[in-house]
């Protein structure tokens, strides 16, 4: 029940805020708006005696903003298609930008809850790592990895995720105002987790040098009887350092939250590129079923459930905003693309032709949703 409520609220907030982005920019630019609705389906309530109809509807998983002249002819001077192209472009992108803004606001709430946060400054060089031999030192600020600019700690994880044992990495650091370059091999970090009756034994091997740490079960490390007697092996290839921690304050939370937001945007584009290049298969995508499963996992994640749910919503709303702005027919990005063509050729694409392209795009999107939902269900069955 809790999972269902959280899922409904999550989609309601993300989609209705998306539509509110269209609505508020449309109002500011004097578009004629017919209705702004929270929810779909039959009306439960509708405003009276107002030029714009405001309504709540029965199915609480989204909403819409209906502009006059968006889907047909209109005599009103504020009709959508009668407005300048640049105004229509602003209205179209406002929905996706509203989703990204929501993610930023959520990170403003999340970041103080996880204080202190890791930075891209080296606090300690891991013993037996290759950067120890290379000469990287505590206090060095990592600012570039293989040509990728590093703004904060999570960027390092993003640009080292494809490291292998044989990767040659060029690391640029800032030391006392000077930029220094180092060529290194990633450090091999093999972690073997063994679940015993009394706790978890974690054996870590760093470039062949071993150590074992035991963790007793506790509120933060709950016992799971299904795992007793099992082992889990994780192999990672890292730079080999421990990051300096930074306390979150009112003054720096804005920059950290913005860095988190930019990181999710980079992550979305990185994932899309991996799909295009074949590094990640379509079968690894998640649809509505997969999202509900993730919500259920976070809702039941113990003392940090609220934090984990907020983080999931931040990730999803930014994903929604970025995906919606892609130049795909039927999405806002597809409409924006047609407006760019209109600017170039100085006349609009015939509505019937654009409508046909968007209709085909909508069918393909529905097919994609069915495909990823089927994969989600098969993964659930296979568990």
PDB file of N, CA, C and O in Angstrom, residues 38 73 75 88 90 106 110 121 131 151 156 177 190 206 214 243 280 294 308 319 330-331 349 357:
ATOM      1  N   UNK A  38      -4.828  18.759 -12.988  1.00  0.00           N
ATOM      2  CA  UNK A  38      -4.034  17.787 -12.237  1.00  0.00           C
ATOM      3  C   UNK A  38      -4.809  16.478 -12.259  1.00  0.00           C
ATOM      4  O   UNK A  38      -5.937  16.405 -11.776  1.00  0.00           O
ATOM      5  N   UNK A  73      -7.610  24.968 -35.520  1.00  0.00           N
ATOM      6  CA  UNK A  73      -7.793  26.389 -35.801  1.00  0.00           C
ATOM      7  C   UNK A  73      -8.409  27.102 -34.610  1.00  0.00           C
ATOM      8  O   UNK A  73      -9.131  26.504 -33.798  1.00  0.00           O
ATOM      9  N   UNK A  75      -9.735  31.401 -33.478  1.00  0.00           N
ATOM     10  CA  UNK A  75      -9.834  32.826 -33.795  1.00  0.00           C
ATOM     11  C   UNK A  75      -9.173  33.702 -32.743  1.00  0.00           C
ATOM     12  O   UNK A  75      -8.985  34.898 -32.947  1.00  0.00           O
ATOM     13  N   UNK A  88       6.880  30.009 -28.726  1.00  0.00           N
ATOM     14  CA  UNK A  88       6.441  28.617 -28.697  1.00  0.00           C
ATOM     15  C   UNK A  88       7.572  27.699 -28.246  1.00  0.00           C
ATOM     16  O   UNK A  88       7.358  26.721 -27.535  1.00  0.00           O
ATOM     17  N   UNK A  90       9.988  28.457 -26.165  1.00  0.00           N
ATOM     18  CA  UNK A  90      10.135  28.596 -24.719  1.00  0.00           C
ATOM     19  C   UNK A  90       9.071  27.794 -23.976  1.00  0.00           C
ATOM     20  O   UNK A  90       9.364  27.136 -22.966  1.00  0.00           O
ATOM     21  N   UNK A 106      15.057  19.126  -5.004  1.00  0.00           N
ATOM     22  CA  UNK A 106      15.144  17.923  -4.164  1.00  0.00           C
ATOM     23  C   UNK A 106      16.568  17.702  -3.662  1.00  0.00           C
ATOM     24  O   UNK A 106      16.770  17.303  -2.503  1.00  0.00           O
ATOM     25  N   UNK A 110      18.197  16.921  -0.093  1.00  0.00           N
ATOM     26  CA  UNK A 110      18.929  15.669   0.119  1.00  0.00           C
ATOM     27  C   UNK A 110      20.349  15.914   0.617  1.00  0.00           C
ATOM     28  O   UNK A 110      20.816  15.250   1.556  1.00  0.00           O
ATOM     29  N   UNK A 121      38.951  16.142  -4.033  1.00  0.00           N
ATOM     30  CA  UNK A 121      40.279  16.402  -3.470  1.00  0.00           C
ATOM     31  C   UNK A 121      40.761  15.141  -2.756  1.00  0.00           C
ATOM     32  O   UNK A 121      40.011  14.517  -1.998  1.00  0.00           O
ATOM     33  N   UNK A 131      48.600   4.957  -8.095  1.00  0.00           N
ATOM     34  CA  UNK A 131      48.817   6.408  -8.015  1.00  0.00           C
ATOM     35  C   UNK A 131      49.807   6.739  -6.907  1.00  0.00           C
ATOM     36  O   UNK A 131      50.396   7.819  -6.889  1.00  0.00           O
ATOM     37  N   UNK A 151      34.098  18.141 -11.970  1.00  0.00           N
ATOM     38  CA  UNK A 151      33.581  19.219 -11.136  1.00  0.00           C
ATOM     39  C   UNK A 151      33.451  18.806  -9.677  1.00  0.00           C
ATOM     40  O   UNK A 151      33.637  19.610  -8.776  1.00  0.00           O
ATOM     41  N   UNK A 156      34.002  11.579 -10.999  1.00  0.00           N
ATOM     42  CA  UNK A 156      35.088  10.599 -11.056  1.00  0.00           C
ATOM     43  C   UNK A 156      34.514   9.205 -11.273  1.00  0.00           C
ATOM     44  O   UNK A 156      35.009   8.425 -12.091  1.00  0.00           O
ATOM     45  N   UNK A 177      47.940  25.516  -6.982  1.00  0.00           N
ATOM     46  CA  UNK A 177      47.672  26.381  -8.125  1.00  0.00           C
ATOM     47  C   UNK A 177      48.274  25.917  -9.429  1.00  0.00           C
ATOM     48  O   UNK A 177      48.028  26.521 -10.478  1.00  0.00           O
ATOM     49  N   UNK A 190      39.366  -5.920  -5.464  1.00  0.00           N
ATOM     50  CA  UNK A 190      38.472  -7.079  -5.431  1.00  0.00           C
ATOM     51  C   UNK A 190      37.927  -7.227  -4.013  1.00  0.00           C
ATOM     52  O   UNK A 190      38.695  -7.373  -3.051  1.00  0.00           O
ATOM     53  N   UNK A 206      43.736  -5.309  -2.852  1.00  0.00           N
ATOM     54  CA  UNK A 206      44.122  -4.141  -3.644  1.00  0.00           C
ATOM     55  C   UNK A 206      45.435  -4.455  -4.340  1.00  0.00           C
ATOM     56  O   UNK A 206      46.481  -4.568  -3.694  1.00  0.00           O
ATOM     57  N   UNK A 214      35.673  -7.506   9.604  1.00  0.00           N
ATOM     58  CA  UNK A 214      34.408  -8.116  10.014  1.00  0.00           C
ATOM     59  C   UNK A 214      33.431  -7.028  10.469  1.00  0.00           C
ATOM     60  O   UNK A 214      33.813  -6.124  11.230  1.00  0.00           O
ATOM     61  N   UNK A 243      38.538  10.237  -0.761  1.00  0.00           N
ATOM     62  CA  UNK A 243      38.268  11.668  -0.976  1.00  0.00           C
ATOM     63  C   UNK A 243      38.173  12.463   0.318  1.00  0.00           C
ATOM     64  O   UNK A 243      37.780  11.926   1.361  1.00  0.00           O
ATOM     65  N   UNK A 280      25.372  -0.886 -23.894  1.00  0.00           N
ATOM     66  CA  UNK A 280      24.251  -1.253 -23.026  1.00  0.00           C
ATOM     67  C   UNK A 280      23.100  -1.670 -23.915  1.00  0.00           C
ATOM     68  O   UNK A 280      22.741  -0.949 -24.851  1.00  0.00           O
ATOM     69  N   UNK A 294      11.611  -0.390  -8.154  1.00  0.00           N
ATOM     70  CA  UNK A 294      12.618   0.438  -7.497  1.00  0.00           C
ATOM     71  C   UNK A 294      12.009   1.218  -6.338  1.00  0.00           C
ATOM     72  O   UNK A 294      12.623   1.341  -5.269  1.00  0.00           O
ATOM     73  N   UNK A 308      16.189   7.768   0.528  1.00  0.00           N
ATOM     74  CA  UNK A 308      16.333   7.000  -0.711  1.00  0.00           C
ATOM     75  C   UNK A 308      15.204   7.275  -1.689  1.00  0.00           C
ATOM     76  O   UNK A 308      15.418   7.337  -2.904  1.00  0.00           O
ATOM     77  N   UNK A 319      15.636  12.579 -15.280  1.00  0.00           N
ATOM     78  CA  UNK A 319      15.573  11.681 -16.434  1.00  0.00           C
ATOM     79  C   UNK A 319      14.384  12.025 -17.318  1.00  0.00           C
ATOM     80  O   UNK A 319      14.503  12.072 -18.551  1.00  0.00           O
ATOM     81  N   UNK A 330       6.723  13.224 -31.108  1.00  0.00           N
ATOM     82  CA  UNK A 330       5.714  13.049 -30.059  1.00  0.00           C
ATOM     83  C   UNK A 330       6.158  13.626 -28.715  1.00  0.00           C
ATOM     84  O   UNK A 330       5.331  13.852 -27.839  1.00  0.00           O
ATOM     85  N   UNK A 331       7.457  13.851 -28.542  1.00  0.00           N
ATOM     86  CA  UNK A 331       7.943  14.482 -27.318  1.00  0.00           C
ATOM     87  C   UNK A 331       8.127  15.980 -27.551  1.00  0.00           C
ATOM     88  O   UNK A 331       8.149  16.458 -28.681  1.00  0.00           O
ATOM     89  N   UNK A 349       6.105  23.773 -40.927  1.00  0.00           N
ATOM     90  CA  UNK A 349       5.829  22.510 -41.595  1.00  0.00           C
ATOM     91  C   UNK A 349       4.307  22.349 -41.658  1.00  0.00           C
ATOM     92  O   UNK A 349       3.617  22.672 -40.689  1.00  0.00           O
ATOM     93  N   UNK A 357       4.068  12.626 -38.331  1.00  0.00           N
ATOM     94  CA  UNK A 357       5.355  12.241 -37.748  1.00  0.00           C
ATOM     95  C   UNK A 357       5.207  12.005 -36.248  1.00  0.00           C
ATOM     96  O   UNK A 357       5.718  11.016 -35.699  1.00  0.00           O
TER      97      UNK A 357
END
